[in-house]
């Protein structure tokens, strides 16, 4: 019997001057998110208007908006001129008159039905477009400045890509980005992108951060022009989808590869949208057990009390243990053993799939009464939205929210799932960007409505359970405590590979499905796109570390990709994020000692810094093989050498970590552990 845990993974595919305090994070990234932007430029002059050129103060200089074309340039305090956006693609038509406002100006493009406001807000340039008709706009057009040296994209944990890099300038069929389009509300883990202009982080570098709070209806297109990556955002104004408003915030940065994510963390904090793991622990102390824990889905003998005891005897002091709903979910004695060991334990569940109870292939797809098919998300033509794995249908979050006060379908489901004493819960897809517009009679909703409904039900769950979800996007950071998936910069070819049962594995045997346990060699281009450390940058951790705990996708367990083990271990320690595993009896016996050694190294580091902000990321060598992070302004410093040669005493393939009071760094060389 196939579970959703097994089959859901293939359903895809479908980022003093008072203003100085907001200059987004120099190489040290030393300012906390709460101090960024508080001084800002709000009290400064509203700028000047000369002809079509509107000049507004921003942190680090002045932004100049051409009201005729929406081209945006900047004059930095040190005298540099930067192109933040070329004119809007396709033109906007003749602009209407410009009216000054207290903090900027407003004008229109009558031919496109667009009203525009531009203002200086907390050191950023904020431009808002409101449409009176359906249509689209291609803007901002970015990466056109000849000084642009790298683009940052929040695919999974994050990428920093040199704009001239031949690999990424190739088409998607070769693993590159040229010619591809990504949905910012679905495919990126954070609603942003960034560019570096020349040297980065204290070396005369500059950069720009682009934030799109209105990510729904917004996509990012990549093009290779003259061998250089450029990006253009496109927003679809659609009344039915509720996307008639579009907003972009621009900030000048020092060009550090994670500066755009630091800007976004500041933005979230300023708008009351940044969660805190400390607060989550205060509200539910069980959340503290995430600190220091590795994550594992357990099968067969590993989900028994004896399996738990074996982990404990190996010296593993913290774990998150998850299990699918069938066959044989974790029994109460095993749950008790896990909790006594200091572990978190919880079921996989999903509120997103419904099937005919007579033929359903997973207990999580079976619902009472007429939830199926009455709650199915309906397309405009009335047909149901086919569920993941082409099974059943996606269920409407609006239908559930309307029924919940009287019927308690979700509350009853959860109560049943944790009757064994489980203190955690993994709710698949609720925090992802895969949202739906529902045309179903009586439960119509937009994607924004779907997002709001999911947040409401996740908030209810998080009060009493340590809640996690899949590939959690930034909008869910206040309600989930952990996240499986946003640590992985997934190459689109992964989904095709996972469907190749002969290579990837299938969903049998039930106690150890080969899809999870069979080792796989990634094709070269996929390995480069996903795991080459010179392209990796901790954007997600910079934005959200200390709000939630982030890990890789569950089907990409630590043992699944043998060739990437050392790199993945180093990345996990560098980013202060847990490794994830799948375990059954034999793998626990074979890999348990290695897991225990890795977890023993990780545990004190994560306990010290898991609730802290990532305050610095930088490369220590020109080839990017040696990288360093700092958390909490010195609570933890980690240096990883991804190369093959020693640098400043740190051997290749090893990582050094320092906690306050350490006389010597704590060293880990993952390849030397006996697996």
PDB file of C-alpha atoms in Angstrom, residues 307-447:
ATOM      1  CA  UNK A 307      14.820   0.936  17.607  1.00  0.00           C
ATOM      2  CA  UNK A 308      14.499   4.104  19.673  1.00  0.00           C
ATOM      3  CA  UNK A 309      16.552   2.536  22.469  1.00  0.00           C
ATOM      4  CA  UNK A 310      19.302   1.672  19.985  1.00  0.00           C
ATOM      5  CA  UNK A 311      19.560   5.311  18.903  1.00  0.00           C
ATOM      6  CA  UNK A 312      19.743   6.382  22.527  1.00  0.00           C
ATOM      7  CA  UNK A 313      22.459   3.835  23.336  1.00  0.00           C
ATOM      8  CA  UNK A 314      24.490   5.120  20.376  1.00  0.00           C
ATOM      9  CA  UNK A 315      24.607   8.465  22.165  1.00  0.00           C
ATOM     10  CA  UNK A 316      22.050  10.346  20.077  1.00  0.00           C
ATOM     11  CA  UNK A 317      20.609  12.897  22.502  1.00  0.00           C
ATOM     12  CA  UNK A 318      18.086  14.623  20.212  1.00  0.00           C
ATOM     13  CA  UNK A 319      16.104  13.388  17.211  1.00  0.00           C
ATOM     14  CA  UNK A 320      12.920  14.201  15.352  1.00  0.00           C
ATOM     15  CA  UNK A 321      11.309  10.929  14.347  1.00  0.00           C
ATOM     16  CA  UNK A 322       8.548  10.843  11.767  1.00  0.00           C
ATOM     17  CA  UNK A 323       6.491   8.045  10.307  1.00  0.00           C
ATOM     18  CA  UNK A 324       3.858   7.624   7.629  1.00  0.00           C
ATOM     19  CA  UNK A 325       0.243   6.800   8.380  1.00  0.00           C
ATOM     20  CA  UNK A 326       0.375   3.290   7.032  1.00  0.00           C
ATOM     21  CA  UNK A 327       1.156   0.528   7.228  1.00  0.00           C
ATOM     22  CA  UNK A 328       1.715   0.245  10.951  1.00  0.00           C
ATOM     23  CA  UNK A 329       2.112   3.757  12.339  1.00  0.00           C
ATOM     24  CA  UNK A 330       4.294   4.173  15.394  1.00  0.00           C
ATOM     25  CA  UNK A 331       2.719   2.521  18.416  1.00  0.00           C
ATOM     26  CA  UNK A 332       2.271   4.139  21.821  1.00  0.00           C
ATOM     27  CA  UNK A 333       5.165   2.229  23.501  1.00  0.00           C
ATOM     28  CA  UNK A 334       7.595   3.423  20.821  1.00  0.00           C
ATOM     29  CA  UNK A 335       6.289   6.974  21.143  1.00  0.00           C
ATOM     30  CA  UNK A 336       6.763   6.820  24.913  1.00  0.00           C
ATOM     31  CA  UNK A 337      10.312   5.532  24.444  1.00  0.00           C
ATOM     32  CA  UNK A 338      11.076   8.359  22.021  1.00  0.00           C
ATOM     33  CA  UNK A 339       9.753  11.044  24.346  1.00  0.00           C
ATOM     34  CA  UNK A 340      11.616   9.544  27.311  1.00  0.00           C
ATOM     35  CA  UNK A 341      14.788   9.688  25.211  1.00  0.00           C
ATOM     36  CA  UNK A 342      14.234  13.422  24.652  1.00  0.00           C
ATOM     37  CA  UNK A 343      13.153  12.970  21.049  1.00  0.00           C
ATOM     38  CA  UNK A 344      10.275  14.484  19.127  1.00  0.00           C
ATOM     39  CA  UNK A 345       7.975  12.076  17.388  1.00  0.00           C
ATOM     40  CA  UNK A 346       5.105  12.653  15.013  1.00  0.00           C
ATOM     41  CA  UNK A 347       3.065  11.433  12.051  1.00  0.00           C
ATOM     42  CA  UNK A 348       3.062  12.488   8.451  1.00  0.00           C
ATOM     43  CA  UNK A 349      -0.340  13.835   7.439  1.00  0.00           C
ATOM     44  CA  UNK A 350      -1.871  15.891   4.686  1.00  0.00           C
ATOM     45  CA  UNK A 351      -5.118  17.826   4.520  1.00  0.00           C
ATOM     46  CA  UNK A 352      -4.676  18.306   0.780  1.00  0.00           C
ATOM     47  CA  UNK A 353      -5.728  14.973  -0.738  1.00  0.00           C
ATOM     48  CA  UNK A 354      -9.044  13.194  -0.939  1.00  0.00           C
ATOM     49  CA  UNK A 355      -9.933   9.914  -2.617  1.00  0.00           C
ATOM     50  CA  UNK A 356     -12.895   7.599  -2.812  1.00  0.00           C
ATOM     51  CA  UNK A 357     -12.770   5.736   0.527  1.00  0.00           C
ATOM     52  CA  UNK A 358     -13.507   2.475  -1.282  1.00  0.00           C
ATOM     53  CA  UNK A 359     -10.351   2.662  -3.382  1.00  0.00           C
ATOM     54  CA  UNK A 360      -8.074   5.082  -1.509  1.00  0.00           C
ATOM     55  CA  UNK A 361      -4.441   4.000  -1.374  1.00  0.00           C
ATOM     56  CA  UNK A 362      -3.611   5.794   1.864  1.00  0.00           C
ATOM     57  CA  UNK A 363      -5.477   6.368   5.129  1.00  0.00           C
ATOM     58  CA  UNK A 364      -4.592  10.065   4.930  1.00  0.00           C
ATOM     59  CA  UNK A 365      -6.778  10.325   1.800  1.00  0.00           C
ATOM     60  CA  UNK A 366      -9.857   8.894   3.486  1.00  0.00           C
ATOM     61  CA  UNK A 367     -12.321  11.405   4.900  1.00  0.00           C
ATOM     62  CA  UNK A 368     -15.814  10.977   6.408  1.00  0.00           C
ATOM     63  CA  UNK A 369     -19.154  11.947   4.952  1.00  0.00           C
ATOM     64  CA  UNK A 370     -18.897  13.605   1.537  1.00  0.00           C
ATOM     65  CA  UNK A 371     -15.638  15.474   2.054  1.00  0.00           C
ATOM     66  CA  UNK A 372     -14.662  13.587  -1.066  1.00  0.00           C
ATOM     67  CA  UNK A 373     -15.795  14.681  -3.607  1.00  0.00           C
ATOM     68  CA  UNK A 374     -17.672  17.733  -2.270  1.00  0.00           C
ATOM     69  CA  UNK A 375     -14.526  19.467  -0.979  1.00  0.00           C
ATOM     70  CA  UNK A 376     -12.509  18.993  -4.171  1.00  0.00           C
ATOM     71  CA  UNK A 377     -10.888  22.131  -5.552  1.00  0.00           C
ATOM     72  CA  UNK A 378     -12.693  22.911  -8.796  1.00  0.00           C
ATOM     73  CA  UNK A 379     -11.249  24.479 -11.912  1.00  0.00           C
ATOM     74  CA  UNK A 380     -13.129  27.169 -13.835  1.00  0.00           C
ATOM     75  CA  UNK A 381     -14.799  24.466 -15.944  1.00  0.00           C
ATOM     76  CA  UNK A 382     -16.017  22.643 -12.841  1.00  0.00           C
ATOM     77  CA  UNK A 383     -13.689  19.686 -13.070  1.00  0.00           C
ATOM     78  CA  UNK A 384     -11.728  18.699  -9.970  1.00  0.00           C
ATOM     79  CA  UNK A 385      -8.065  19.575  -9.541  1.00  0.00           C
ATOM     80  CA  UNK A 386      -6.339  16.205  -9.752  1.00  0.00           C
ATOM     81  CA  UNK A 387      -4.429  15.317  -6.602  1.00  0.00           C
ATOM     82  CA  UNK A 388      -0.713  14.676  -6.396  1.00  0.00           C
ATOM     83  CA  UNK A 389       0.421  11.467  -7.958  1.00  0.00           C
ATOM     84  CA  UNK A 390      -2.671  11.743 -10.198  1.00  0.00           C
ATOM     85  CA  UNK A 391      -4.747  10.317  -7.368  1.00  0.00           C
ATOM     86  CA  UNK A 392      -8.041  11.716  -6.178  1.00  0.00           C
ATOM     87  CA  UNK A 393      -8.269  15.473  -5.900  1.00  0.00           C
ATOM     88  CA  UNK A 394      -6.803  18.389  -4.040  1.00  0.00           C
ATOM     89  CA  UNK A 395      -9.107  19.382  -1.194  1.00  0.00           C
ATOM     90  CA  UNK A 396     -10.200  22.972  -0.693  1.00  0.00           C
ATOM     91  CA  UNK A 397      -8.866  24.715   2.398  1.00  0.00           C
ATOM     92  CA  UNK A 398     -11.873  27.037   2.176  1.00  0.00           C
ATOM     93  CA  UNK A 399     -14.304  24.141   2.270  1.00  0.00           C
ATOM     94  CA  UNK A 400     -12.576  22.780   5.372  1.00  0.00           C
ATOM     95  CA  UNK A 401     -12.519  26.169   7.121  1.00  0.00           C
ATOM     96  CA  UNK A 402     -16.234  26.683   6.497  1.00  0.00           C
ATOM     97  CA  UNK A 403     -17.096  23.222   7.805  1.00  0.00           C
ATOM     98  CA  UNK A 404     -14.667  23.056  10.716  1.00  0.00           C
ATOM     99  CA  UNK A 405     -16.690  24.907  13.390  1.00  0.00           C
ATOM    100  CA  UNK A 406     -19.536  22.418  13.063  1.00  0.00           C
ATOM    101  CA  UNK A 407     -17.964  19.237  11.696  1.00  0.00           C
ATOM    102  CA  UNK A 408     -14.409  19.258  13.179  1.00  0.00           C
ATOM    103  CA  UNK A 409     -12.995  17.206  10.307  1.00  0.00           C
ATOM    104  CA  UNK A 410      -9.466  18.515  10.788  1.00  0.00           C
ATOM    105  CA  UNK A 411      -9.548  18.527  14.582  1.00  0.00           C
ATOM    106  CA  UNK A 412     -10.887  14.959  14.637  1.00  0.00           C
ATOM    107  CA  UNK A 413      -8.230  13.834  12.162  1.00  0.00           C
ATOM    108  CA  UNK A 414      -5.437  15.352  14.212  1.00  0.00           C
ATOM    109  CA  UNK A 415      -6.796  13.938  17.468  1.00  0.00           C
ATOM    110  CA  UNK A 416      -6.805  10.476  15.938  1.00  0.00           C
ATOM    111  CA  UNK A 417      -3.293  10.844  14.520  1.00  0.00           C
ATOM    112  CA  UNK A 418      -1.741  11.815  17.860  1.00  0.00           C
ATOM    113  CA  UNK A 419      -3.728   9.418  20.049  1.00  0.00           C
ATOM    114  CA  UNK A 420      -0.489   7.444  20.466  1.00  0.00           C
ATOM    115  CA  UNK A 421       1.023  10.389  22.371  1.00  0.00           C
ATOM    116  CA  UNK A 422       2.929  12.005  19.479  1.00  0.00           C
ATOM    117  CA  UNK A 423       4.053  15.554  20.252  1.00  0.00           C
ATOM    118  CA  UNK A 424       4.962  16.645  16.720  1.00  0.00           C
ATOM    119  CA  UNK A 425       3.151  16.815  13.387  1.00  0.00           C
ATOM    120  CA  UNK A 426       4.306  17.018   9.786  1.00  0.00           C
ATOM    121  CA  UNK A 427       1.603  18.540   7.610  1.00  0.00           C
ATOM    122  CA  UNK A 428       2.509  18.033   3.987  1.00  0.00           C
ATOM    123  CA  UNK A 429       2.228  20.869   1.435  1.00  0.00           C
ATOM    124  CA  UNK A 430       0.368  23.339   3.655  1.00  0.00           C
ATOM    125  CA  UNK A 431       3.326  25.757   3.835  1.00  0.00           C
ATOM    126  CA  UNK A 432       4.465  25.361   0.227  1.00  0.00           C
ATOM    127  CA  UNK A 433       3.789  27.734  -2.630  1.00  0.00           C
ATOM    128  CA  UNK A 434       1.464  25.272  -4.342  1.00  0.00           C
ATOM    129  CA  UNK A 435      -1.744  27.243  -3.839  1.00  0.00           C
ATOM    130  CA  UNK A 436      -5.081  27.034  -5.616  1.00  0.00           C
ATOM    131  CA  UNK A 437      -7.855  29.194  -6.892  1.00  0.00           C
ATOM    132  CA  UNK A 438     -11.068  27.311  -6.206  1.00  0.00           C
ATOM    133  CA  UNK A 439     -14.185  27.764  -8.316  1.00  0.00           C
ATOM    134  CA  UNK A 440     -16.178  25.168  -6.351  1.00  0.00           C
ATOM    135  CA  UNK A 441     -19.655  26.400  -5.459  1.00  0.00           C
ATOM    136  CA  UNK A 442     -19.847  27.475  -1.852  1.00  0.00           C
ATOM    137  CA  UNK A 443     -16.094  27.340  -1.253  1.00  0.00           C
ATOM    138  CA  UNK A 444     -14.669  29.720  -3.841  1.00  0.00           C
ATOM    139  CA  UNK A 445     -11.255  31.146  -2.999  1.00  0.00           C
ATOM    140  CA  UNK A 446      -8.216  32.856  -4.497  1.00  0.00           C
ATOM    141  CA  UNK A 447      -4.650  31.707  -3.943  1.00  0.00           C
TER     142      UNK A 447
END
